[in-house]
Short mmCIF file of C-alpha atoms and ligand atoms in Angstrom, two decimals:
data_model
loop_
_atom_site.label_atom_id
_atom_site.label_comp_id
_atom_site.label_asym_id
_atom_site.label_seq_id
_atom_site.Cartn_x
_atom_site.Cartn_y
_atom_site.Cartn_z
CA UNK A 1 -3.56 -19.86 -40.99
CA UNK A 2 -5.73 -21.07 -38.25
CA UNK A 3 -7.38 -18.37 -36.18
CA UNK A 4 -5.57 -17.59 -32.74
CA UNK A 5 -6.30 -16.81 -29.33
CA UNK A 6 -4.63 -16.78 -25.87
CA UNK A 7 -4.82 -15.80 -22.22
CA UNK A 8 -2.99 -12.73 -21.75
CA UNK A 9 -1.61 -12.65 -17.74
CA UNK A 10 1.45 -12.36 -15.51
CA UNK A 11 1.74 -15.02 -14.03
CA UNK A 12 0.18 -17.25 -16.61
CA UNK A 13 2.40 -20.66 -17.19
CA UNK A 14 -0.43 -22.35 -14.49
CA UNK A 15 -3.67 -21.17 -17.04
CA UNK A 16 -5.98 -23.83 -17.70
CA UNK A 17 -7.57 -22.34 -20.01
CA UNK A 18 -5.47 -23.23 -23.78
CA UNK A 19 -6.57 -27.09 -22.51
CA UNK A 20 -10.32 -26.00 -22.03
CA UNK A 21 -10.59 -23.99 -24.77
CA UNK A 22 -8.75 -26.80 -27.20
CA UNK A 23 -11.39 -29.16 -25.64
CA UNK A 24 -14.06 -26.67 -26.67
CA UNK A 25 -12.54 -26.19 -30.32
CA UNK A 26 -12.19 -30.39 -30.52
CA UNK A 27 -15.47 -30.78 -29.64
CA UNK A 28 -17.36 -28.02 -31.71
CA UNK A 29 -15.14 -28.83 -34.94
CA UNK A 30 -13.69 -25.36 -34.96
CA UNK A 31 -10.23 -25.09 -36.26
CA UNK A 32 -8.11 -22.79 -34.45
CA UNK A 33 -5.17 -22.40 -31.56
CA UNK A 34 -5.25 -21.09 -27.95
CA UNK A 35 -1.85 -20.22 -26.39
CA UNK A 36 -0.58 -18.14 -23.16
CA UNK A 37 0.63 -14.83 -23.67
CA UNK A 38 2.94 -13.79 -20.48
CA UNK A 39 2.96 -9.93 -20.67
CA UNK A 40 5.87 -8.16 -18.65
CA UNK A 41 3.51 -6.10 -15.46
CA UNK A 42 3.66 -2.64 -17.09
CA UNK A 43 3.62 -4.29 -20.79
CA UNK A 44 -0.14 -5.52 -21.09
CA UNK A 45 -1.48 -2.34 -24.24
CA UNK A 46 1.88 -3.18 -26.16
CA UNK A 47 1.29 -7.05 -25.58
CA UNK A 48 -2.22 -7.07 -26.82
CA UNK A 49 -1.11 -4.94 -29.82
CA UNK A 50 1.46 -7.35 -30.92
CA UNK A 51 -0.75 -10.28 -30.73
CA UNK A 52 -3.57 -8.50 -32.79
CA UNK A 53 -0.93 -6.90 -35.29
CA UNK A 54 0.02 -10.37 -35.85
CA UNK A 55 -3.82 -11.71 -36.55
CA UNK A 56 -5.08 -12.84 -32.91
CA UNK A 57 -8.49 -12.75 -33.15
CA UNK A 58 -9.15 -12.32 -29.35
CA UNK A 59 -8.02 -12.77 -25.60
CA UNK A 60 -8.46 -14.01 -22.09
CA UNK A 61 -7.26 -11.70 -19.34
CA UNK A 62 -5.96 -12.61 -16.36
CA UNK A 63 -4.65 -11.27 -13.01
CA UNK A 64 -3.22 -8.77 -12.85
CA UNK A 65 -4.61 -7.16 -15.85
CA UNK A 66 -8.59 -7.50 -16.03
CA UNK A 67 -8.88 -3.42 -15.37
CA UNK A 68 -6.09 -2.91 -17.73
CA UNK A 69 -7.97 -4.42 -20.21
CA UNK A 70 -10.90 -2.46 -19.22
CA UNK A 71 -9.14 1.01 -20.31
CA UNK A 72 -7.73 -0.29 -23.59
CA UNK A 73 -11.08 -1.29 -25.17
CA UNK A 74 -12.58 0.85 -27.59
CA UNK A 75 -16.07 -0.48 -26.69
CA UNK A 76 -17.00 -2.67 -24.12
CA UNK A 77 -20.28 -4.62 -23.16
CA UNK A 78 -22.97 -3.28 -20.52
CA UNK A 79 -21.93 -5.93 -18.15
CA UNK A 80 -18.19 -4.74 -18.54
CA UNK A 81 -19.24 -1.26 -18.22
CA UNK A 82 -20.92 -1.65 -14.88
CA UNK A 83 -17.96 -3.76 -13.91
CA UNK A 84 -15.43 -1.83 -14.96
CA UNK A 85 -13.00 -4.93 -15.97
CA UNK A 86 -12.47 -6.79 -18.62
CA UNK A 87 -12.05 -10.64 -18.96
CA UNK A 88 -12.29 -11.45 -22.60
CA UNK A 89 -10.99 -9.07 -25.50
CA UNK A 90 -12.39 -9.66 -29.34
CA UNK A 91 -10.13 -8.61 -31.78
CA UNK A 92 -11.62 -9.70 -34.78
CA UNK A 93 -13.99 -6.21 -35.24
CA UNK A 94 -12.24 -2.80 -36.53
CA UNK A 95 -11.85 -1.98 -33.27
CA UNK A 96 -10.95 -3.84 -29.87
CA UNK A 97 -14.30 -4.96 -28.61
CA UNK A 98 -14.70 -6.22 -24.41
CA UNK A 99 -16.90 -8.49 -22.08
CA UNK A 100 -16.85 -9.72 -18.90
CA UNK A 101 -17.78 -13.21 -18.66
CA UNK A 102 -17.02 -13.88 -15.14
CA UNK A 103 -20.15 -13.26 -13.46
CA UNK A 104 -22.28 -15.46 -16.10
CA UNK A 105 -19.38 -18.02 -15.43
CA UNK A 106 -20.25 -17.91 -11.65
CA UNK A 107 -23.91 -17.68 -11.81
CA UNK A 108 -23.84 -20.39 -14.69
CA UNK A 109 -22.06 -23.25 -12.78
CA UNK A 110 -23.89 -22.36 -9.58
CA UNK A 111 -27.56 -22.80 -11.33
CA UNK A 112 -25.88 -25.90 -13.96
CA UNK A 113 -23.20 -27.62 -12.03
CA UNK A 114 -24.19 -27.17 -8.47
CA UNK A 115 -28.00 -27.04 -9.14
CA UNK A 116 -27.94 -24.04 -6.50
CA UNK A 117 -30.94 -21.05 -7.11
CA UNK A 118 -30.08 -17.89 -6.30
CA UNK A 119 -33.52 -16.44 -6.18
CA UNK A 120 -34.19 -14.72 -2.82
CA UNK A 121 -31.24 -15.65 -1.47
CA UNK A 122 -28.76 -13.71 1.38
CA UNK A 123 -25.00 -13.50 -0.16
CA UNK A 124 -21.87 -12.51 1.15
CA UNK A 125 -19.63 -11.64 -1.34
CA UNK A 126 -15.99 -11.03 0.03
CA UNK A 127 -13.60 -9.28 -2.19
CA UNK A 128 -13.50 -6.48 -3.74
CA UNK A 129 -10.49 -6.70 -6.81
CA UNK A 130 -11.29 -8.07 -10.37
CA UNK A 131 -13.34 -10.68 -9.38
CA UNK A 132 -15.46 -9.78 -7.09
CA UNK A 133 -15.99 -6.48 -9.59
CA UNK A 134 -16.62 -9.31 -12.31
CA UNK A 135 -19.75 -11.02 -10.62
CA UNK A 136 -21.59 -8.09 -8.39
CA UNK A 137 -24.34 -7.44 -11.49
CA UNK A 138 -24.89 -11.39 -12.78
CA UNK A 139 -25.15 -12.07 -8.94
CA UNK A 140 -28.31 -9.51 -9.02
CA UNK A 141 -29.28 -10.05 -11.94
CA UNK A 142 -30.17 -13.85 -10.56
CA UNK A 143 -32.35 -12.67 -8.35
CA UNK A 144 -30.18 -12.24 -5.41
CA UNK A 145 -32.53 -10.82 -2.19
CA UNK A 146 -29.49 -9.15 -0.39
CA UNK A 147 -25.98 -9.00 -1.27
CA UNK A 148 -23.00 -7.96 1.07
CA UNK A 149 -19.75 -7.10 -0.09
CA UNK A 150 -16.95 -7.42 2.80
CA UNK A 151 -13.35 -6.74 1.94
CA UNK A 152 -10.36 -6.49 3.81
CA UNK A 153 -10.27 -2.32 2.92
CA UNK A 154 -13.18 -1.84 3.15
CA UNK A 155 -13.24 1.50 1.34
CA UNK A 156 -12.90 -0.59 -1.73
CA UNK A 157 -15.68 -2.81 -0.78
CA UNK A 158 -17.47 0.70 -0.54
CA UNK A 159 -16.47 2.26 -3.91
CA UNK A 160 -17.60 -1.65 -5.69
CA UNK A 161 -20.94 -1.80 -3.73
CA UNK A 162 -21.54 2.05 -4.31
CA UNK A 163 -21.87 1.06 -8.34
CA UNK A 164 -24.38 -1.05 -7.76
CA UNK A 165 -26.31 0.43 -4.60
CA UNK A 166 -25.70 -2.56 -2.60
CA UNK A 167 -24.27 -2.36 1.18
CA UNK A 168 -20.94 -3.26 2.16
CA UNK A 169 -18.51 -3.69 5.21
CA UNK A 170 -15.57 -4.42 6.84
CA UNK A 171 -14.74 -8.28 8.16
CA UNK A 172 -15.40 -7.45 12.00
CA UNK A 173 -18.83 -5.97 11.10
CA UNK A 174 -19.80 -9.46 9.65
CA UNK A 175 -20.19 -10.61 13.44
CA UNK A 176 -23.86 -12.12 14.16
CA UNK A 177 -24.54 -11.54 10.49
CA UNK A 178 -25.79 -14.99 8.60
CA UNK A 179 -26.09 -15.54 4.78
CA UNK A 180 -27.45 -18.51 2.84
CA UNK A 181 -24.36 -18.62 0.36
CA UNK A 182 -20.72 -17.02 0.96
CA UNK A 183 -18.83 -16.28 -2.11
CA UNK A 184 -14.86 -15.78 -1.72
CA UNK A 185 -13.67 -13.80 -4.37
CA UNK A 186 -10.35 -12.87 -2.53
CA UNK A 187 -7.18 -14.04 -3.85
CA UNK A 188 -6.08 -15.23 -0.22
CA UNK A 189 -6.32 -18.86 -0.76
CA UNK A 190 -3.17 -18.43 -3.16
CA UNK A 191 -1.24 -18.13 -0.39
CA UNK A 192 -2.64 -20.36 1.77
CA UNK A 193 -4.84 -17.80 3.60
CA UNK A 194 -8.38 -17.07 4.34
CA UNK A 195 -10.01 -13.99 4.69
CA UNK A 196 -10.68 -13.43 8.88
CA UNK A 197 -14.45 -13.94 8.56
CA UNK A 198 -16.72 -14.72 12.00
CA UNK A 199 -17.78 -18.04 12.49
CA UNK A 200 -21.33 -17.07 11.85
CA UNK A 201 -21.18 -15.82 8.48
CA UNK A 202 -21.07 -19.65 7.44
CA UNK A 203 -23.61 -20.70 10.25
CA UNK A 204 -26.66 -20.51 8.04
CA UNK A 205 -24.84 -21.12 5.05
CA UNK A 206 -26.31 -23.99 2.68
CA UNK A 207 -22.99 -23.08 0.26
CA UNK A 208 -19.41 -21.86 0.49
CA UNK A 209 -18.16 -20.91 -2.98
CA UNK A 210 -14.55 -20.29 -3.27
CA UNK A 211 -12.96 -18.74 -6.49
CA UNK A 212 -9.69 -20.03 -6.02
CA UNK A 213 -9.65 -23.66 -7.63
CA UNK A 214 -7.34 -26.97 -7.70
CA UNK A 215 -6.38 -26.90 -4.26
CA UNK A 216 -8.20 -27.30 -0.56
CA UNK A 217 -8.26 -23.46 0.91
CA UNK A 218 -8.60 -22.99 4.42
CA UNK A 219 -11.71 -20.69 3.56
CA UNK A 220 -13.37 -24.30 2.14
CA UNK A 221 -11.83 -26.34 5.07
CA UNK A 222 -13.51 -23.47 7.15
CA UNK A 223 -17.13 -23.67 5.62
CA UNK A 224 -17.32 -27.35 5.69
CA UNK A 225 -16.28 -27.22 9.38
CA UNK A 226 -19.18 -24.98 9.95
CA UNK A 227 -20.88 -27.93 7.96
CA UNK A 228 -21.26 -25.86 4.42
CA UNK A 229 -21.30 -27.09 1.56
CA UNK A 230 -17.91 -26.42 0.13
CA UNK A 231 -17.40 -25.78 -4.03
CA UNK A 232 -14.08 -24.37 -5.98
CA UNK A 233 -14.13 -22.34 -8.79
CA UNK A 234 -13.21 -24.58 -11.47
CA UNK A 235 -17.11 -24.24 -12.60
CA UNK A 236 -16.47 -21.06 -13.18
CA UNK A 237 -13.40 -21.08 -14.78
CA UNK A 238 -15.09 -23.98 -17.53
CA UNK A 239 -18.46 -21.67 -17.72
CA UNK A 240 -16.94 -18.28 -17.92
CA UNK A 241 -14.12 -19.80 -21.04
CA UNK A 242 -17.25 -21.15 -22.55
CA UNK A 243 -18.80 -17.84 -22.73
CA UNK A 244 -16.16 -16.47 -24.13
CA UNK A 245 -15.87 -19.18 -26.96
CA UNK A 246 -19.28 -18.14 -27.56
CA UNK A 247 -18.93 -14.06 -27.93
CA UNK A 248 -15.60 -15.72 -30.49
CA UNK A 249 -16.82 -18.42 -32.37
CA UNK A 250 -20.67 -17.53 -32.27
CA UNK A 251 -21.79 -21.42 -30.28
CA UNK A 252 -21.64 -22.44 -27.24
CA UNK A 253 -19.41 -25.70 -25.73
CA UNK A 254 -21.07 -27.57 -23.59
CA UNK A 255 -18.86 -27.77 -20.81
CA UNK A 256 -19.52 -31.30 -18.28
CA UNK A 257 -16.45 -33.32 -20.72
CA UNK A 258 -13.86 -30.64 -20.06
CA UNK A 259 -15.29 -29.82 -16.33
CA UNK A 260 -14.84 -34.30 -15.71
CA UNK A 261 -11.40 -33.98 -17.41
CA UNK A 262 -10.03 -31.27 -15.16
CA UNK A 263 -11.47 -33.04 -12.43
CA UNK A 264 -9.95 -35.78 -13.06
CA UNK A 265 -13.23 -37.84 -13.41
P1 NAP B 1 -7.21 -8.90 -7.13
O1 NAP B 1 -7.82 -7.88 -8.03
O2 NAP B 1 -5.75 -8.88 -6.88
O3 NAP B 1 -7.97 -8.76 -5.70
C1 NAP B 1 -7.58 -9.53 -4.61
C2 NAP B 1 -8.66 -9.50 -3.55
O4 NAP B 1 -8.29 -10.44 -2.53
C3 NAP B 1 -8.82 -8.15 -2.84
O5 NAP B 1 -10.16 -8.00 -2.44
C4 NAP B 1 -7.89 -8.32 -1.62
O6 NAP B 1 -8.23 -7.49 -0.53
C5 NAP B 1 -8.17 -9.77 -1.28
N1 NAP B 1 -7.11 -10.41 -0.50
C6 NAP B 1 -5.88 -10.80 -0.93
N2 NAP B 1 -5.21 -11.44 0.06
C7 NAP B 1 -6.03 -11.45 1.14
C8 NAP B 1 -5.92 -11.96 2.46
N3 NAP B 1 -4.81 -12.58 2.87
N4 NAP B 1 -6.97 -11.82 3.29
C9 NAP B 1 -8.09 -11.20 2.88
N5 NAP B 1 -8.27 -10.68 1.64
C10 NAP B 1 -7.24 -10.81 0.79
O7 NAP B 1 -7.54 -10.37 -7.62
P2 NAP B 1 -8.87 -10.82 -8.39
O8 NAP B 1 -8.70 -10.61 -9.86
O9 NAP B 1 -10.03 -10.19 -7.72
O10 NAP B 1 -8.87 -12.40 -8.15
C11 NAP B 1 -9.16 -12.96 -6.88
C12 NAP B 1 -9.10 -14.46 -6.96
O11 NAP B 1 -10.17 -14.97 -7.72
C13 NAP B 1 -7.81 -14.95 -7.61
O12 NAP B 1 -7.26 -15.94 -6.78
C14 NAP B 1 -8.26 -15.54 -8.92
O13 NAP B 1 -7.48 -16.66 -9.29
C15 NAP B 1 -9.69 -15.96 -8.61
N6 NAP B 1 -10.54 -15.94 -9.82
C16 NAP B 1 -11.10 -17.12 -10.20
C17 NAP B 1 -11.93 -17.16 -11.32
C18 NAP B 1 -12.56 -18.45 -11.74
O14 NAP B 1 -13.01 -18.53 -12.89
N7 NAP B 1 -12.64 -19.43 -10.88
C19 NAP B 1 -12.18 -15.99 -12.05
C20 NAP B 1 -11.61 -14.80 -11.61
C21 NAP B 1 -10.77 -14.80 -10.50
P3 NAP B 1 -7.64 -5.98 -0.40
O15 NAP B 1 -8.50 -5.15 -1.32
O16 NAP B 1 -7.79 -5.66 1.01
O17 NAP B 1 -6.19 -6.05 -0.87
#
């Protein structure tokens, strides 16, 4: 039987990731099977349990279940520790094993893809759910100068930025403020929103990264306005699946083919 994996979310019929990961699989020669796993919202422990009864070697985890996930390992990585969620289970060990490869995904296509350096740079990172929890360490760890975390509660932008002794705020506090990269990790874009930021957080802004991809947000209408630079997150979502095929299958895809197909280069 070949080995199996999925993405484990709710919703998760719009996934990309069983096409990147087959391209990954085609293009390493490694013989296995990536499918979507749709667990009901207060189902995810008896989901996972079923697949990995049943021989799944390991998961993707999607909204809404990346803390979830966090809980039900038995170990988890450093990274995944200081972020408290979980984006990519391995099932393969004794025990269930998790990673976060979200922020290495982010940081990854920004140096690779975008050929943007991090070093000594001002970010605003707004958010403060799964994703932004994902990326707050790899964003550091690049050699960030400052980082700002500004959510819409902003008492979760607190708790986040508390972990990791950085500052954070509320959206009206951001007035004045400038940055030399804006990261949206809200999920406002999915419904056609963007988060109410002042026009000068994307004044000095050489790049507007929104984490949202396959569709124009008004957060990257907004940044180019302000005459940003304007990326999606479909870098991330090709560099953080490649890390996990790596912490899987033990190599590394290279991921421009897949990143051209989805784009539809
Ligand atoms: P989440 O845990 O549900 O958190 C949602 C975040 O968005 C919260 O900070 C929330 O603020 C904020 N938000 C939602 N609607 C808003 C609005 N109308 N205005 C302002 N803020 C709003 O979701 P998540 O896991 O962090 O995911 C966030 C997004 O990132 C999703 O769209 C997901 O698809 C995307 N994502 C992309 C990748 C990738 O590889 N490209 C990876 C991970 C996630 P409150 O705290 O105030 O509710």
């Amino acid at each position: 039987m070949r080995d199996r994996y999925a993405v484990v979310g709710n919703p998760v019929a719009h996934s990309k990731s069983p096409q990147i990961h087959a391209e990954f699989a085609r293009a390493t020669g490694q013989d296995l099977e990536y499918g979507r796993l749709e667990a009901p919202l207060d189902g995810f422990e008896r989901t996972v349990a079923a697949f990995r009864s049943q021989g799944g070697k390991g998961l993707n985890v999607t909204v809404p279940f990346k803390e979830a996930a966090f809980r039900y390992c038995a170990r988890v990585s450093e990274r995944a520790r200081k972020a408290q969620v979980v984006n990519t289970l391995v099932l393969s060990g004794p025990d269930v094993f998790g990673d976060t490869t979200d922020g290495v995904g982010l940081v990854n296509d920004l140096a690779r893809n975008l050929h943007f350096d991090l070093k000594g740079k001002s970010l605003l990172l707004i958010g403060a759910g799964g994703a932004a929890q994902g990326v707050v360490q790899a964003l550091l760890d690049a050699g960030v100068a400052r980082l700002l975390i500004a959510n819409r509660t902003v008492s979760r932008a607190q708790a986040l930025a508390a972990r990791h002794g950085v500052a954070a705020c509320g959206y009206q506090e951001l007035a004045g403020e400038r940055f030399d990269v804006v990261v949206n990790a809200t999920s406002a874009g999915l419904a056609g929103e963007a988060p109410k930021l002042p026009r000068s957080a994307f004044e000095s802004a050489a790049l507007a990264y929104e984490m949202v991809y396959g569709r124009d947000t008004p957060f990257l209408v907004q940044a180019r306005a302000a005459g940003a630079r304007a990326s999606d997150g479909l870098g991330m979502l090709v560099e953080q699946a490649a890390e996990s095929f790596l912490l899987w299958r033990g190599l590394r895809p290279d991921t421009r083919a897949i990143l051209e197909q989805l784009r539809g280069g």
